[in-house]
PDB file of C-alpha atoms in Angstrom:
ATOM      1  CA  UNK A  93      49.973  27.781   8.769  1.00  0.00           C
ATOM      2  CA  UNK A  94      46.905  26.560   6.861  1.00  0.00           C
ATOM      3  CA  UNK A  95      43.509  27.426   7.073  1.00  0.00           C
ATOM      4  CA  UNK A  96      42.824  23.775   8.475  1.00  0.00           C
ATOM      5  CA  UNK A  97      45.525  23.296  10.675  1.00  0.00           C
ATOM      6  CA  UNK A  98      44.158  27.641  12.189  1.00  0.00           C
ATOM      7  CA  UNK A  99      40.756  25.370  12.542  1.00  0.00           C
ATOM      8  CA  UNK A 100      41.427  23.187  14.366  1.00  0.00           C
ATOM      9  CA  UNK A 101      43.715  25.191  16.945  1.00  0.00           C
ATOM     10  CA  UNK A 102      39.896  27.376  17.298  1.00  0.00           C
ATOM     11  CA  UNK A 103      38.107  24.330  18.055  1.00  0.00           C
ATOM     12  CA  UNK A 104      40.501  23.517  20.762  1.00  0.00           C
ATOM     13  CA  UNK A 105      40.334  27.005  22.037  1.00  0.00           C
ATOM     14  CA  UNK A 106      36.793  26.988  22.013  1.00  0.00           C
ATOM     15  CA  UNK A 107      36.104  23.212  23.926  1.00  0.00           C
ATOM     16  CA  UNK A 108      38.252  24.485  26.353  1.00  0.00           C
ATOM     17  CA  UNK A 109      36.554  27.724  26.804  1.00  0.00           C
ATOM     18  CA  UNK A 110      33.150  26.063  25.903  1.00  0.00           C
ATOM     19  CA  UNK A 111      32.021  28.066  23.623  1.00  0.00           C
ATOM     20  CA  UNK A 112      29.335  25.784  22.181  1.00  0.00           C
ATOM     21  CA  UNK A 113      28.120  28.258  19.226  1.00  0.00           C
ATOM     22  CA  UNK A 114      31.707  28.617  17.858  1.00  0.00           C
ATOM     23  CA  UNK A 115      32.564  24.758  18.203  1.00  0.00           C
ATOM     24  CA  UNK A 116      29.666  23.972  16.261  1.00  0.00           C
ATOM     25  CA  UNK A 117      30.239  26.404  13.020  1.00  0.00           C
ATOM     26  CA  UNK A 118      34.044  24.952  13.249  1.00  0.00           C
ATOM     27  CA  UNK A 119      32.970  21.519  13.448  1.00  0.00           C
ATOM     28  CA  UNK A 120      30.682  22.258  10.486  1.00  0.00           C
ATOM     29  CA  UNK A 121      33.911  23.748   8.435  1.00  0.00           C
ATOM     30  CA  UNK A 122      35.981  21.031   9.531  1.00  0.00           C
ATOM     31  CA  UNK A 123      33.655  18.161   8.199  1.00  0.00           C
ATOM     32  CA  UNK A 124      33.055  20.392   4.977  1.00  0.00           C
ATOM     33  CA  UNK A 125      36.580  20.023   4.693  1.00  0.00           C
ATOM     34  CA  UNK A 126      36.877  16.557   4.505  1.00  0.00           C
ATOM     35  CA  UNK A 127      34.292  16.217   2.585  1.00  0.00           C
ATOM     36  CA  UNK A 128      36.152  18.412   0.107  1.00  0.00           C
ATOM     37  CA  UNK A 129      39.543  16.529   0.598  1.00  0.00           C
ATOM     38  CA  UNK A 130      37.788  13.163  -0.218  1.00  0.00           C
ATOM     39  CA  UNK A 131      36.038  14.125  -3.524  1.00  0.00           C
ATOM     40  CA  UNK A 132      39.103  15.770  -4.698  1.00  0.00           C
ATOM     41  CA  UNK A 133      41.432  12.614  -3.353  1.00  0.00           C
ATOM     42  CA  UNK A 134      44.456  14.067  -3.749  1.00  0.00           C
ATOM     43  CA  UNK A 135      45.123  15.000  -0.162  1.00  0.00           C
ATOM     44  CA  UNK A 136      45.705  18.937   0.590  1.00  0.00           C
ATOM     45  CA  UNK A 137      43.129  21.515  -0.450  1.00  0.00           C
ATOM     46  CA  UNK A 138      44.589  24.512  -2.212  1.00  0.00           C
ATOM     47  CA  UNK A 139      44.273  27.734  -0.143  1.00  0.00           C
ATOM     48  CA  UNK A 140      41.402  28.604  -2.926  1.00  0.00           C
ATOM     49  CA  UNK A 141      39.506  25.626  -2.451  1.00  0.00           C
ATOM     50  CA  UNK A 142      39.561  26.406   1.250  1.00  0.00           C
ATOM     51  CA  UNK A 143      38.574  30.141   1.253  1.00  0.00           C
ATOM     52  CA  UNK A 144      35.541  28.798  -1.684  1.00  0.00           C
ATOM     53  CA  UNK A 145      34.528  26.173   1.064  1.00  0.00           C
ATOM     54  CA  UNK A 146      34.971  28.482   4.067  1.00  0.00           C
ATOM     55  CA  UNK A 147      32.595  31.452   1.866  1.00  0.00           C
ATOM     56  CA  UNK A 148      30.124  28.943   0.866  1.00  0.00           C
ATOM     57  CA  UNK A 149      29.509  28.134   4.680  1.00  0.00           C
ATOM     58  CA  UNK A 150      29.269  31.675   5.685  1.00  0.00           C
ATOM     59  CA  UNK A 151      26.742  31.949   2.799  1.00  0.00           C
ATOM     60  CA  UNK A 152      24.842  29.177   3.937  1.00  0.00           C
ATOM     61  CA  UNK A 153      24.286  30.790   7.481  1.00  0.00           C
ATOM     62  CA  UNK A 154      23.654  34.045   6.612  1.00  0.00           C
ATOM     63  CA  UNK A 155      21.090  33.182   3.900  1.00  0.00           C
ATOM     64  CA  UNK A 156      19.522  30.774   6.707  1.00  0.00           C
ATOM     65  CA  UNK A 157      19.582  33.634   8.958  1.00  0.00           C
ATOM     66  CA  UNK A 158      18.134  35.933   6.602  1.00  0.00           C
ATOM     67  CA  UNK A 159      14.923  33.536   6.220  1.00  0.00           C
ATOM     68  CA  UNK A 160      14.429  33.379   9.840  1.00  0.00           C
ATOM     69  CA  UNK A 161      14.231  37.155  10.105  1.00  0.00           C
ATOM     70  CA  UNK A 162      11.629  37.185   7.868  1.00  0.00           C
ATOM     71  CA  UNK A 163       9.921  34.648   9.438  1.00  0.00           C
ATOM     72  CA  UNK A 164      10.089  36.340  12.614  1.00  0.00           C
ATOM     73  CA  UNK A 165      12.299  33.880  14.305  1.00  0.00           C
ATOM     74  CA  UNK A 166      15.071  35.800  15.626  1.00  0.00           C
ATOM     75  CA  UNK A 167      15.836  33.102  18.436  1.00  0.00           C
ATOM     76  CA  UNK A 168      17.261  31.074  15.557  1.00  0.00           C
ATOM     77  CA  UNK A 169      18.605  33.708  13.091  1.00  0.00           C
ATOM     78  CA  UNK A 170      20.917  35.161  15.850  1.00  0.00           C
ATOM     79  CA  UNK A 171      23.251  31.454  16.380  1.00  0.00           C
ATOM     80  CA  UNK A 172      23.386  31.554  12.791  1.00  0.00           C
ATOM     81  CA  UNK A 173      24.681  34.738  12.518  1.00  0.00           C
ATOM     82  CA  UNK A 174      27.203  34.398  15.304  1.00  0.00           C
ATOM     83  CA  UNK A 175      28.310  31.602  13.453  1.00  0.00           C
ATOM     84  CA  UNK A 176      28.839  33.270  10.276  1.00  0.00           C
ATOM     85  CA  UNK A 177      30.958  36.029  12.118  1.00  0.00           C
ATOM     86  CA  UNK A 178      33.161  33.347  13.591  1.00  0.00           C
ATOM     87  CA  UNK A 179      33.617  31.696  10.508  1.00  0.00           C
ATOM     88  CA  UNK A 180      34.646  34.894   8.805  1.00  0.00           C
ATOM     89  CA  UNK A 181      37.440  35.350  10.489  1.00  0.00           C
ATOM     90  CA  UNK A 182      39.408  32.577   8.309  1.00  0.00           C
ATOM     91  CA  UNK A 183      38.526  34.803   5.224  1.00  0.00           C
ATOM     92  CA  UNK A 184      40.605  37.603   4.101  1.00  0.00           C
ATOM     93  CA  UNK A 185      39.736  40.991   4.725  1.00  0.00           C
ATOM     94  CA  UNK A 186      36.418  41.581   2.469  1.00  0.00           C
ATOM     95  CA  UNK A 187      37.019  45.115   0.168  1.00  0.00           C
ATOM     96  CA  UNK A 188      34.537  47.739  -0.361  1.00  0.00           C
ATOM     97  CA  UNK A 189      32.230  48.271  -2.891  1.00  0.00           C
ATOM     98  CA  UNK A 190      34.682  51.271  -4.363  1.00  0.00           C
ATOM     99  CA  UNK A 191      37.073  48.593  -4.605  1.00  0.00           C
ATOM    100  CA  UNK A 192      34.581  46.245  -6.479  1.00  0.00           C
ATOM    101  CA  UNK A 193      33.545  48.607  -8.891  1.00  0.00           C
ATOM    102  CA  UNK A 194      37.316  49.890  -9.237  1.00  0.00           C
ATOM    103  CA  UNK A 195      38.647  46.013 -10.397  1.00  0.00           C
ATOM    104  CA  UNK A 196      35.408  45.918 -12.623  1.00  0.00           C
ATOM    105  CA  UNK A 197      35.471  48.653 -14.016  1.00  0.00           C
ATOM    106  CA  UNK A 198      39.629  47.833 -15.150  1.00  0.00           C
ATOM    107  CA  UNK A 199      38.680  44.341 -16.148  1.00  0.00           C
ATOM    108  CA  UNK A 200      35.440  45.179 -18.717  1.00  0.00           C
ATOM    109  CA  UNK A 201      38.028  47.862 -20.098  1.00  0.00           C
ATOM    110  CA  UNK A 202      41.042  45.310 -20.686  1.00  0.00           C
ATOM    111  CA  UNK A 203      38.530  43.101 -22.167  1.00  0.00           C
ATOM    112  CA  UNK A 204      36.717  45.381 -23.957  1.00  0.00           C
ATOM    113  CA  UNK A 205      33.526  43.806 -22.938  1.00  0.00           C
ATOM    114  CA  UNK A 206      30.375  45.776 -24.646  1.00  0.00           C
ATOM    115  CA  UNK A 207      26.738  44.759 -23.234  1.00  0.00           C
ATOM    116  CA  UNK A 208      25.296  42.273 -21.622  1.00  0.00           C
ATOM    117  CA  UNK A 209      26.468  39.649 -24.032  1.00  0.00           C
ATOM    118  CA  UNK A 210      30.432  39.696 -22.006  1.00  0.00           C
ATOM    119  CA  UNK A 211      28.813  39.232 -19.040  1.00  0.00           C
ATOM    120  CA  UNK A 212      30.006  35.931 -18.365  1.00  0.00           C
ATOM    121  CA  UNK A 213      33.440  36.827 -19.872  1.00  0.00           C
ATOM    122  CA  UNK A 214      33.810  40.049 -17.030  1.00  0.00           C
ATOM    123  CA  UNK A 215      32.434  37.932 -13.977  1.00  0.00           C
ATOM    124  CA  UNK A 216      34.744  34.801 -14.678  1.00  0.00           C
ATOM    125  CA  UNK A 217      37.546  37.027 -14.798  1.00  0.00           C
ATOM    126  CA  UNK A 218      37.083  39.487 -11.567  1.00  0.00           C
ATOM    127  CA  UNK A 219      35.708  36.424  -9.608  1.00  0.00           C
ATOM    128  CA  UNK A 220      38.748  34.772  -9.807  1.00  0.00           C
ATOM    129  CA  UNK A 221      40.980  38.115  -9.502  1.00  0.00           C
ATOM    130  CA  UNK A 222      38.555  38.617  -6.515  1.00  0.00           C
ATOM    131  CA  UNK A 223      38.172  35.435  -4.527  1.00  0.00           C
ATOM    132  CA  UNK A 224      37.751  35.305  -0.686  1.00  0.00           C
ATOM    133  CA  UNK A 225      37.233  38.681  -0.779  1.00  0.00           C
ATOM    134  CA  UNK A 226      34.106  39.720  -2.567  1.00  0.00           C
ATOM    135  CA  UNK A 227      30.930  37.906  -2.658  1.00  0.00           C
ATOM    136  CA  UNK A 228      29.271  36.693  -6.020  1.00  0.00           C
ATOM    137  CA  UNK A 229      26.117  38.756  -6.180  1.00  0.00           C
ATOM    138  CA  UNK A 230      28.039  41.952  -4.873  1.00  0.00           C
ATOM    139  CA  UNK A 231      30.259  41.085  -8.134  1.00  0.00           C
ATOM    140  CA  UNK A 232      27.819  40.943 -10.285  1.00  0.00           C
ATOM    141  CA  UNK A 233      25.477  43.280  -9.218  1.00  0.00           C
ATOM    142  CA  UNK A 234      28.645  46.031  -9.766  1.00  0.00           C
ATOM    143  CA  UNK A 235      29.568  44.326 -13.312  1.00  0.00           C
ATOM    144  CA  UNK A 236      25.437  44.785 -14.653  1.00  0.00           C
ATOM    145  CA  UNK A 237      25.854  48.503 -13.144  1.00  0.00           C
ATOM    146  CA  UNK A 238      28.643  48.997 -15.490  1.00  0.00           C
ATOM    147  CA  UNK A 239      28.101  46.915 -18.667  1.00  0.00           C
ATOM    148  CA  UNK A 240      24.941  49.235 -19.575  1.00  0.00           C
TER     149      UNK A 240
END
């Protein structure tokens, strides 16, 4: 079953149970997806254009959540966070930072990046190997650790 068609059977779950905070980050993911299938015009998303689109809205809430913590507005940081968490559950299951490091740490050695300079090289590579379930800055955060 695809990501879109598991969508849509939550948002019909959730009018029925009303769940208004869950119908609104799935509406949100659902237009994002057509928005997506439009540009692209060739009909059906891949699975990895879905799991990029499905990360980039979980981003989006959790770095709006993160600014309304700091500005002491926890009455609007909390939806946003429920949102993210309900969203998640389309992604596959995130892996630890061990894990991270472990795939880094293989990839700079088959490449045998040295410095900074491969950078680019290492993070193309395990972002791809890595998608849906590692975030970006995690990823690179592990790949500057290790390219000293």
């Amino acid at each position: 079953m695809s990501v879109q068609k598991q969508v849509m059977d939550k948002m019909k779950e959730a009018m029925k149970s009303k769940d208004t905070v869950a119908l609104t980050a799935l509406r949100a993911l659902k237009s994002a997806f057509m928005l997506a299938n439009t540009e692209v015009g060739s009909g059906e998303l891949s699975e990895g254009d879905e799991m990029k689109i499905i990360q980039k809205q979980v981003k989006q809430r959790k770095d709006s959540a993160a600014v309304f913590s700091e500005q002491g507005r926890s009455d609007l940081a909390e939806p946003e966070l429920a949102e993210a968490a309900i969203l998640e559950q389309f992604l596959p299951e995130a892996l630890s930072e061990e894990e991270i490091e472990k795939v880094v740490k293989e990839t700079i050695a088959k490449v045998g990046a040295e410095g900074m300079k491969d950078m680019g090289k290492v993070m193309g590579i395990v972002s791809k190997q890595l998608a849906g379930q590692a975030d970006g800055k995690t990823i690179s955060t592990l790949v500057r650790k290790n390219l000293v």
